[in-house]
mmCIF file of C-alpha atoms in Angstrom:
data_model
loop_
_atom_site.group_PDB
_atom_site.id
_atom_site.type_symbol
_atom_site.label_atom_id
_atom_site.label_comp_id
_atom_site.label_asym_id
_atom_site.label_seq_id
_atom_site.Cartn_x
_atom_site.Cartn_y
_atom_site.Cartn_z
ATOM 1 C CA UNK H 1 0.000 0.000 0.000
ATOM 2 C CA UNK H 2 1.344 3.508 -0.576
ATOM 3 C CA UNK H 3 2.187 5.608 2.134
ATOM 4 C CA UNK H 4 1.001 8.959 1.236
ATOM 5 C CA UNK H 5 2.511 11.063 4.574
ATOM 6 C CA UNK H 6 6.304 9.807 2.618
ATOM 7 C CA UNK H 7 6.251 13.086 1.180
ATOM 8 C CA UNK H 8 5.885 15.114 4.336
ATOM 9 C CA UNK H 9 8.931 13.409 5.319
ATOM 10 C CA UNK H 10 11.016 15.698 2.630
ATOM 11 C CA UNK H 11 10.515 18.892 4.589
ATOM 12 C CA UNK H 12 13.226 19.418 6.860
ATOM 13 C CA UNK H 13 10.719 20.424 9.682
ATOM 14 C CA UNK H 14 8.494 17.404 9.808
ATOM 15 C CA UNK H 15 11.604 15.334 9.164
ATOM 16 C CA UNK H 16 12.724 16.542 12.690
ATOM 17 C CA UNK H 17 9.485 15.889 14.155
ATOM 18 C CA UNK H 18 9.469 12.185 12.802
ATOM 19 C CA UNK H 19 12.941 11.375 13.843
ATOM 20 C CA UNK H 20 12.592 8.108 16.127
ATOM 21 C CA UNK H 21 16.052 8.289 17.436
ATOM 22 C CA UNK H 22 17.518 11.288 19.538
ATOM 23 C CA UNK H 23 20.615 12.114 21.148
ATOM 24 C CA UNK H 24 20.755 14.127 23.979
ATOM 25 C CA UNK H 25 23.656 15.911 25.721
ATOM 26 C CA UNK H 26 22.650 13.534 28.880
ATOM 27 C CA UNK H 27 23.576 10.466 26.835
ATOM 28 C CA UNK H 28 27.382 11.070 26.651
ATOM 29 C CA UNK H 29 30.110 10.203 28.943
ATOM 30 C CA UNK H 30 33.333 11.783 28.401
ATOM 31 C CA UNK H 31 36.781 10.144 28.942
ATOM 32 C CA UNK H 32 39.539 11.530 30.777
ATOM 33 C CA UNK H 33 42.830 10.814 31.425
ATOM 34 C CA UNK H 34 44.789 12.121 34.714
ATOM 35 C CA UNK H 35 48.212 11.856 35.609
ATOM 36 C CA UNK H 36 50.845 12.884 38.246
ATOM 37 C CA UNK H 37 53.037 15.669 38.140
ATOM 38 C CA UNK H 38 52.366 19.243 38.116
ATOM 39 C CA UNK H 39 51.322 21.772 35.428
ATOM 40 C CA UNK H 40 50.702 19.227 32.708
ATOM 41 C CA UNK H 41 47.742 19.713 29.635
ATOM 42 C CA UNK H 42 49.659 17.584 27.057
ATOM 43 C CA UNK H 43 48.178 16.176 23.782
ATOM 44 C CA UNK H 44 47.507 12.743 23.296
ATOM 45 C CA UNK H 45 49.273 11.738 20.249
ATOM 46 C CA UNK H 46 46.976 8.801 19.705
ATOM 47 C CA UNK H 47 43.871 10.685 19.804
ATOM 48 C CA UNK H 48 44.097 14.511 18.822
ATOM 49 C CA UNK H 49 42.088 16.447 20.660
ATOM 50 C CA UNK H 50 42.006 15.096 24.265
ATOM 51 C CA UNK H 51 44.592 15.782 26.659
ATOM 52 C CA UNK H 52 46.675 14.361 29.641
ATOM 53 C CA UNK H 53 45.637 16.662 32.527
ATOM 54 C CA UNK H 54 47.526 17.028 36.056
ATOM 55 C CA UNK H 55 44.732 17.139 38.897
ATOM 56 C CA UNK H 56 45.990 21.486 38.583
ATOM 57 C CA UNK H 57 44.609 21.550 35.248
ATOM 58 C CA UNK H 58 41.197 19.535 35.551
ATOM 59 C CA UNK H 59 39.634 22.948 35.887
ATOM 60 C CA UNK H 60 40.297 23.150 32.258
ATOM 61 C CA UNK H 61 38.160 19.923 31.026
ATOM 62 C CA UNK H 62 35.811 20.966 33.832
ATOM 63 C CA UNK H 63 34.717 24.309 31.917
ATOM 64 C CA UNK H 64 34.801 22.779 28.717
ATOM 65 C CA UNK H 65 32.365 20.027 30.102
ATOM 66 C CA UNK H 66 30.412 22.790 32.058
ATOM 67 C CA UNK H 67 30.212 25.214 28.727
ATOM 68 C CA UNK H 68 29.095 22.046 26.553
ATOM 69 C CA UNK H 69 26.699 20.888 28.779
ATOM 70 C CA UNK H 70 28.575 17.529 29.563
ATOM 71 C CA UNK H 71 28.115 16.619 32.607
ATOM 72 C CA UNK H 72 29.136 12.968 33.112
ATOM 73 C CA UNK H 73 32.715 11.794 32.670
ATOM 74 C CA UNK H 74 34.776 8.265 33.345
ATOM 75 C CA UNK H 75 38.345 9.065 34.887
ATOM 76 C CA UNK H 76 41.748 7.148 33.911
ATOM 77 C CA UNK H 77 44.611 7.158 35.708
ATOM 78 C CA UNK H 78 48.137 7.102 34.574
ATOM 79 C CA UNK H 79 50.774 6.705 37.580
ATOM 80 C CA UNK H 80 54.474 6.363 37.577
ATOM 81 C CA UNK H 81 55.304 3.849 39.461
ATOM 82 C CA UNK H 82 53.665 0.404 38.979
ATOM 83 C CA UNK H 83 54.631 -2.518 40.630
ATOM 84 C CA UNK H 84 52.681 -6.330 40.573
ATOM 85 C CA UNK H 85 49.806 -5.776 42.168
ATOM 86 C CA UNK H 86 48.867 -2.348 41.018
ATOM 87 C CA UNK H 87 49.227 -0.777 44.687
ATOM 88 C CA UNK H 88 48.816 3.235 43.404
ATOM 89 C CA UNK H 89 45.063 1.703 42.256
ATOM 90 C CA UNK H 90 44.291 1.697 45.511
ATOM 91 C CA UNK H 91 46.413 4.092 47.105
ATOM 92 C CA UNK H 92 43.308 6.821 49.059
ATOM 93 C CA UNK H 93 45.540 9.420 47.829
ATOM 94 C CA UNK H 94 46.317 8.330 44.296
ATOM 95 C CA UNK H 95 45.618 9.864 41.467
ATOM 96 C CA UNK H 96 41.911 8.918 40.917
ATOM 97 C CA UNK H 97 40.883 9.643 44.113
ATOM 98 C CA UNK H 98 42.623 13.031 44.409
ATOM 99 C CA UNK H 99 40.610 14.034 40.697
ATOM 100 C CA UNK H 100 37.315 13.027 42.102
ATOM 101 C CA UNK H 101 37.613 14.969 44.880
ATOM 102 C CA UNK H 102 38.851 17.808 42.480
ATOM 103 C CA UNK H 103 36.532 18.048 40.389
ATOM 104 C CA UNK H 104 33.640 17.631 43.096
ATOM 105 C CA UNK H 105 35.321 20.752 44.407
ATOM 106 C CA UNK H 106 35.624 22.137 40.986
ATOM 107 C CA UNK H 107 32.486 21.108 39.809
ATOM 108 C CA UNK H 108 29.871 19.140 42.578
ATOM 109 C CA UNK H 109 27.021 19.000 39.652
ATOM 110 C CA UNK H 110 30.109 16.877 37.273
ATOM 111 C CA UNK H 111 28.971 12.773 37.820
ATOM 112 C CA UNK H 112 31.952 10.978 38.240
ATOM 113 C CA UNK H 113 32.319 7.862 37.029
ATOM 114 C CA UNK H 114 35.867 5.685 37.766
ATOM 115 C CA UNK H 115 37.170 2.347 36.029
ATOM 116 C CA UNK H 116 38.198 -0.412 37.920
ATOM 117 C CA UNK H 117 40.655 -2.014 36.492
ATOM 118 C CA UNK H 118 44.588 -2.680 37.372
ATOM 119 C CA UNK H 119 46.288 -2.477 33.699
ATOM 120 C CA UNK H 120 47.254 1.165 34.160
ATOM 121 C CA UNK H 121 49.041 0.449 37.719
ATOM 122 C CA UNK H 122 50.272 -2.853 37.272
ATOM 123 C CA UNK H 123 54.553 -3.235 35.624
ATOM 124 C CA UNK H 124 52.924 -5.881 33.869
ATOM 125 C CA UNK H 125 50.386 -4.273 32.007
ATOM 126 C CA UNK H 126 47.389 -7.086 32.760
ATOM 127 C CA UNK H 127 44.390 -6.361 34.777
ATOM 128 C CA UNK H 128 44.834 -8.315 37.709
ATOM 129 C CA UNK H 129 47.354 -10.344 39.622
ATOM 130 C CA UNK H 130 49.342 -12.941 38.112
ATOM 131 C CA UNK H 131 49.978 -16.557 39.239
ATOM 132 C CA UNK H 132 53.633 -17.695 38.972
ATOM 133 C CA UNK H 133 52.922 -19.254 34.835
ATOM 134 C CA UNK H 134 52.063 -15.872 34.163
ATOM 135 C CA UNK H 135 48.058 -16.209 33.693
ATOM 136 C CA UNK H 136 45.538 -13.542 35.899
ATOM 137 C CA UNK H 137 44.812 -15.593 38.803
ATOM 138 C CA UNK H 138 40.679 -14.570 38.980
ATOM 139 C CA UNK H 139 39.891 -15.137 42.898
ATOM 140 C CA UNK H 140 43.397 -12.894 43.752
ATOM 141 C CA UNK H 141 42.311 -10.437 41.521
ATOM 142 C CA UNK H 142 39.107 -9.954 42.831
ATOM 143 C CA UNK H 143 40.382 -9.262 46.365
ATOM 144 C CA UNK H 144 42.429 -6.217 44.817
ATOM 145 C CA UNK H 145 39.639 -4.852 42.718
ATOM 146 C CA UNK H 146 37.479 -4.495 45.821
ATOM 147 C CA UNK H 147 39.715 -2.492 47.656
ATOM 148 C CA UNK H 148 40.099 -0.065 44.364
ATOM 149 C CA UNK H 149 36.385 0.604 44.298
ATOM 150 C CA UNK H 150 36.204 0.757 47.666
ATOM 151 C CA UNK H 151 38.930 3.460 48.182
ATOM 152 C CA UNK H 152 37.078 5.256 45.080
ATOM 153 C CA UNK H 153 33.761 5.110 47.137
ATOM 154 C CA UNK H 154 35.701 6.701 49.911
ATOM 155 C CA UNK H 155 37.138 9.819 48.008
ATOM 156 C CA UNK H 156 33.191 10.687 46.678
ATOM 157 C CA UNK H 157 32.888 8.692 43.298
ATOM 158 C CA UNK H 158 29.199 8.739 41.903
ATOM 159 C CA UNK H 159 29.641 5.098 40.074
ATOM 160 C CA UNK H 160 32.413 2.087 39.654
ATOM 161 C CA UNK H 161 33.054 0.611 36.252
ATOM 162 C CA UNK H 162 34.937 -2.350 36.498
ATOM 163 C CA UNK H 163 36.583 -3.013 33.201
ATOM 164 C CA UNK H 164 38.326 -6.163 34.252
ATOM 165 C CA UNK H 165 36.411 -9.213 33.200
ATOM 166 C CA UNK H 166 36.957 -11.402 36.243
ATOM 167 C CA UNK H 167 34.471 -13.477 36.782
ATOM 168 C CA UNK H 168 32.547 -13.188 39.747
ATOM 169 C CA UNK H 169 33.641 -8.482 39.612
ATOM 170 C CA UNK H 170 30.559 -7.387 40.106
ATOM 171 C CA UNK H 171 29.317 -9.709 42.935
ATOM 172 C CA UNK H 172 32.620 -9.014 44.999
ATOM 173 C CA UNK H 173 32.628 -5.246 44.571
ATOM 174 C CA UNK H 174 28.710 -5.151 45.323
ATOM 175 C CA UNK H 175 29.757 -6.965 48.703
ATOM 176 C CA UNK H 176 32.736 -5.026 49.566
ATOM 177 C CA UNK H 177 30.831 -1.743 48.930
ATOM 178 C CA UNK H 178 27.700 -2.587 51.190
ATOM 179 C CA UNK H 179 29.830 -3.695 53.782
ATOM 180 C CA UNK H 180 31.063 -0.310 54.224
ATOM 181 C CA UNK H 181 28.021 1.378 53.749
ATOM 182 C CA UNK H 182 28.303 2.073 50.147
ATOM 183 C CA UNK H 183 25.191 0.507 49.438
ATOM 184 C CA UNK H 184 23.546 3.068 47.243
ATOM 185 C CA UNK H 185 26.581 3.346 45.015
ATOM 186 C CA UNK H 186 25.811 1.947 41.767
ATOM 187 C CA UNK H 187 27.865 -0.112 39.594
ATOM 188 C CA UNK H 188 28.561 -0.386 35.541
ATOM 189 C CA UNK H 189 30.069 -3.605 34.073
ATOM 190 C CA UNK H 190 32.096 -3.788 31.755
ATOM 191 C CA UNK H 191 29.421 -6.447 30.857
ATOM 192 C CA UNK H 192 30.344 -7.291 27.156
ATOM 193 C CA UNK H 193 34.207 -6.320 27.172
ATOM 194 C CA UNK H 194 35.423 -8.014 23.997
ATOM 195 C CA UNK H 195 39.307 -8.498 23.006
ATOM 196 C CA UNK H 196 39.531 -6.170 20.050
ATOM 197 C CA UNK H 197 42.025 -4.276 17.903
ATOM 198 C CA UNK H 198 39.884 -1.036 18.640
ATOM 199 C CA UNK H 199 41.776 -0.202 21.776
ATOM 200 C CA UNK H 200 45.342 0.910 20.200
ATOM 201 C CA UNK H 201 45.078 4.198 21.167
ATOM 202 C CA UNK H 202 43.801 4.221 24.490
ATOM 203 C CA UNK H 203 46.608 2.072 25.441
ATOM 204 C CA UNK H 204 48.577 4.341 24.691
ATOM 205 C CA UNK H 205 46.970 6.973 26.243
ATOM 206 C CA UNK H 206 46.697 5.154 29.229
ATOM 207 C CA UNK H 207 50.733 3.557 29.573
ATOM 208 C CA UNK H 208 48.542 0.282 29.167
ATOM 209 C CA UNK H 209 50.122 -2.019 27.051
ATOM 210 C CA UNK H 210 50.677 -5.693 28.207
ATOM 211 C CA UNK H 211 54.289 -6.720 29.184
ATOM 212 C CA UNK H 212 54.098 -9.767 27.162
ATOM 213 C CA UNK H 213 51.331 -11.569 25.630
ATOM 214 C CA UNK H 214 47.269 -10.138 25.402
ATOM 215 C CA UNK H 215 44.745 -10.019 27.330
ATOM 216 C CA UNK H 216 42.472 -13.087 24.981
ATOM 217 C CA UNK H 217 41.997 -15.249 28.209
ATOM 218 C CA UNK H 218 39.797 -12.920 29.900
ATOM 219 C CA UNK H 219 38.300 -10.727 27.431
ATOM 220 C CA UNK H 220 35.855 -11.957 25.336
ATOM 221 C CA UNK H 221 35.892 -13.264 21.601
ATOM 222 C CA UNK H 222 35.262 -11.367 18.966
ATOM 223 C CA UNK H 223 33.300 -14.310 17.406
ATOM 224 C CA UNK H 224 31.058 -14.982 19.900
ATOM 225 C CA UNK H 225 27.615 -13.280 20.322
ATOM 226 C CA UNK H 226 25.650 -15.875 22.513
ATOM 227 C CA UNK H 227 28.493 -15.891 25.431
ATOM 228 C CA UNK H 228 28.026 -11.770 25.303
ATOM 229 C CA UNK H 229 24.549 -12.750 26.204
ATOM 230 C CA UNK H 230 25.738 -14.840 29.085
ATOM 231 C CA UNK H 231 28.571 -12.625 30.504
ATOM 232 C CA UNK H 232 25.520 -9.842 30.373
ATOM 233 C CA UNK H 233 23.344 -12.015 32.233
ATOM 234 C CA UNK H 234 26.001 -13.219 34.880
ATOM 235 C CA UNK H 235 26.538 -8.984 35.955
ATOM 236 C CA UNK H 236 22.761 -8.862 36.058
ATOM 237 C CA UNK H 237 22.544 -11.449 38.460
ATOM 238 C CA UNK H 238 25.585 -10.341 40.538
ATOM 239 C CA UNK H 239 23.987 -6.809 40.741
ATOM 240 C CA UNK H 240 25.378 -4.572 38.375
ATOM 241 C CA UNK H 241 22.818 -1.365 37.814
ATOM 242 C CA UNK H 242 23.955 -0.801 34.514
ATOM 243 C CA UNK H 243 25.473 -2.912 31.551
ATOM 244 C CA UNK H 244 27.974 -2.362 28.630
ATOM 245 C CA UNK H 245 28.617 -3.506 25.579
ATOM 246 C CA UNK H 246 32.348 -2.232 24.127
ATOM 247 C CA UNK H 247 33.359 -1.481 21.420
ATOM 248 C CA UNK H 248 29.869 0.162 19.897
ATOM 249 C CA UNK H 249 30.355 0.628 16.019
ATOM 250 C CA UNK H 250 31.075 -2.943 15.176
ATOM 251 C CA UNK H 251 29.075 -4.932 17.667
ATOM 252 C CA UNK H 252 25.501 -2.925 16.844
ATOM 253 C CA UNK H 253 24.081 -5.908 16.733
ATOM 254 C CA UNK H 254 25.331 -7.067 20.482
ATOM 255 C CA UNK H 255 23.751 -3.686 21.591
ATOM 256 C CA UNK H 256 20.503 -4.917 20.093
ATOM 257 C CA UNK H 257 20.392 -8.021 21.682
ATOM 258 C CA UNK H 258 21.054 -6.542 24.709
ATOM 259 C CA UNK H 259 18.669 -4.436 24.494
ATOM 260 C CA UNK H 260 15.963 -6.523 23.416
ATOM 261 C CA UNK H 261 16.610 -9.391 26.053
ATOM 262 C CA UNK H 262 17.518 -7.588 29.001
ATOM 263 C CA UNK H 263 15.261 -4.639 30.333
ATOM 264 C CA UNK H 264 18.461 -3.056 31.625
ATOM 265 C CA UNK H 265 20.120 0.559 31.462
ATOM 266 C CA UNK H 266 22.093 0.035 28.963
ATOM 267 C CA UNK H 267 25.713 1.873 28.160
ATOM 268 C CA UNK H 268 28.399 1.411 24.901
ATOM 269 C CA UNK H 269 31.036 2.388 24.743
ATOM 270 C CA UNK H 270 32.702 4.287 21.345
ATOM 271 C CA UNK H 271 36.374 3.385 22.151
ATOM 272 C CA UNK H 272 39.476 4.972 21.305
ATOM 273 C CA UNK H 273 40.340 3.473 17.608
ATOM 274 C CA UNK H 274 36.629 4.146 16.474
ATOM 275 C CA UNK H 275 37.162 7.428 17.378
ATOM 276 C CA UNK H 276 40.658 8.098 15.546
ATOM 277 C CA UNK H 277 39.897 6.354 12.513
ATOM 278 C CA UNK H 278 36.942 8.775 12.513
ATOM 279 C CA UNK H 279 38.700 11.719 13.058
ATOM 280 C CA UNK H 280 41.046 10.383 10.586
ATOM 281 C CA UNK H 281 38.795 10.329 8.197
ATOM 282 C CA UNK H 282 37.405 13.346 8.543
ATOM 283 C CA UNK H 283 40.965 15.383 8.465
ATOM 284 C CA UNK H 284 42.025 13.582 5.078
ATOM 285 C CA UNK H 285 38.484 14.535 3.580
ATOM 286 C CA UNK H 286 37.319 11.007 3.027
ATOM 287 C CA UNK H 287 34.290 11.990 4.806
ATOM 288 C CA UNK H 288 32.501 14.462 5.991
ATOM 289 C CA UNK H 289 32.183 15.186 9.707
ATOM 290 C CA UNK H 290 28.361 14.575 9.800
ATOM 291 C CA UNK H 291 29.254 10.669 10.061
ATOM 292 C CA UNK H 292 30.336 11.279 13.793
ATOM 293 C CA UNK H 293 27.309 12.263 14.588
ATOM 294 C CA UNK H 294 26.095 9.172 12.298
ATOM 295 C CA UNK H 295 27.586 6.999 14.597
ATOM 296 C CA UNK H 296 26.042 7.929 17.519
ATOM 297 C CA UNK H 297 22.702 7.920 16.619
ATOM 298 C CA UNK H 298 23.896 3.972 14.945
ATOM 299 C CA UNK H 299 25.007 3.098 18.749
ATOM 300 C CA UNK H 300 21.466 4.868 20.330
ATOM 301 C CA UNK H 301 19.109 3.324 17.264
ATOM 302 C CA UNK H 302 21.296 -0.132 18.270
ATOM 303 C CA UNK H 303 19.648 0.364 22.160
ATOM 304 C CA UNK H 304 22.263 2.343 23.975
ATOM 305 C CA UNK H 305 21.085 4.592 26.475
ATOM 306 C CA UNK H 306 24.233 5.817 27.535
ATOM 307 C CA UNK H 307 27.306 6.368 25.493
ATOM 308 C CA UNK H 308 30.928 7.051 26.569
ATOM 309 C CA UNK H 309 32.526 8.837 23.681
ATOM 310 C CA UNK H 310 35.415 10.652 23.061
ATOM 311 C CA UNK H 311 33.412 12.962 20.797
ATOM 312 C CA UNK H 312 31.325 14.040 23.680
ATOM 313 C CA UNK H 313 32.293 17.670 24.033
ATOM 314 C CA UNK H 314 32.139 18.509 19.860
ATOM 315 C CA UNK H 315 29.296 16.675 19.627
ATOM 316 C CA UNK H 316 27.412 18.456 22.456
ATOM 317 C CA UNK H 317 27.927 22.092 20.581
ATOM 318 C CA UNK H 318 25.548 20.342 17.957
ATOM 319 C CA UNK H 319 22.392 19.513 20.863
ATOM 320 C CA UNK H 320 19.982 21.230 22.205
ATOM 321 C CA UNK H 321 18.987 19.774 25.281
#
């Protein structure tokens, strides 16, 4: 049958009005990347545009996030000295804690979000602790991750992230947290973490590299859809208050069936190589900057609610609301 309100559609107005999908400044999450020292707002030469910042220069990011109307963020750490079991992760004065307390002081409307992981902190470069062949020893891990979120709960973070995938993360951080009295601080998994190429840059953004081999064992295949399911399921069940899928661009269709099994918040997360092959693109004229904005609206349409993106601050300046 033909659809006679199709040519309604080609005024620009109505267009608008019809549009099922929307993105709203209140969907993004912005990265950001702190390290020691004093004084420093240095590039990251993996992805242009977003900066190193010493806890004396998060006022910058702050107004930029307060000017765009951004205000959720995730916080990375990068530390200088790293030993085996990631000790400056849970240091109550490390670097993490002392930028969520800055930028509640900077900025108490700013939701913080941290990840809890140990890659960044440990001389090894894997997230958790190793056995003595070399492989993440799960139950030992676990132990450490609960006394990262828990020292993050203690400096005034508004959510955890583990970004681990140990099995068991989200049950042992729930724990640790209510038995302190954290009991109303929510948690994101890193629900659907798979082992991807996508991550280049951020590991170099966040002095995150592996030592020696990958991180395969604990992250999940790239081939598998029905185990994302299960790994979604299994942080449901251990209490995690919202869910991720990551990367976003090429596993739409993991978002989807995420979204239509689980009646979940739901977050994705655009990582570091989707956004510099974007920007990439975009500076050598391949394409034109619209397709940013594109993807987004790919990873909401997918089932996202959420989305942490390193385009969160340009692509604000483009929102109304």
């Amino acid at each position: 049958m033909f659809y006679r309100g199709r040519r309604l559609r080609r005024n620009s107005t109505i267009r608008s009005m019809l549009q099922e999908t929307k993105l709203y400044k209140s969907d993004l999450i912005l990265p950001i990347f702190v390290c020691e020292g004093e004084n420093i707002f240095q590039e990251i030469t993996s992805l242009k545009g977003h900066y190193h910042y010493s806890i004396d220069n998060l006022y910058k990011i702050v107004d930029q996030m307060k000017k765009a109307g951004i205000l959720s963020c995730i916080l990375f750490g990068i530390v200088e000295h790293k030993d085996a079991c990631g000790s400056e992760a849970y240091n109550d004065n490390g670097i993490i804690q002392q930028a969520i307390r800055k930028i509640k002081e900077l900025n108490n409307d700013i939701y913080v979000i941290a990840d809890v992981c140990m890659c960044e902190y440990t001389d090894h470069g894997h997230c958790g602790i190793l056995d003595d062949d070399g492989n993440v020893n799960n139950d030992e891990t676990l132990k450490y991750l609960s006394k990262i979120a828990l020292s993050y709960a203690k400096a005034g973070v508004d959510m955890v992230a583990p970004s681990d995938m140990m099995d068991g993360h989200i049950l042992a951080l729930r724990n640790i947290l209510d038995e302190n009295g954290f009991t109303n601080l929510p948690i994101m998994g890193y629900s659907a973490k798979f082992a991807s190429a996508y991550y280049g840059p951020f590991r170099e953004a966040a002095h995150s590299t592996p030592s020696f081999g990958d991180r395969q064992s604990y992250q999940m295949d790239y081939h598998n859809g029905q185990e994302a399911l299960r790994e979604v399921e299994a942080d449901i069940n251990e209490g995690a208050d919202i869910i991720m899928v990551k990367p976003a661009m090429a596993y739409l269709d993991i978002i989807k069936e995420v979204n239509l099994n689980y009646n979940m918040p739901l977050c994705a997360y655009q990582v570091s190589g989707e956004y510099a092959m974007l920007v990439s693109a975009v500076d050598q004229g391949l394409m034109n900057e619209s397709v940013i904005m594109e993807s987004l609206i790919a990873i909401k349409r997918a089932g996202a609610q959420l989305i942490i993106t390193y385009f969160a601050l340009d692509v604000a300046k483009e929102l109304n609301s």
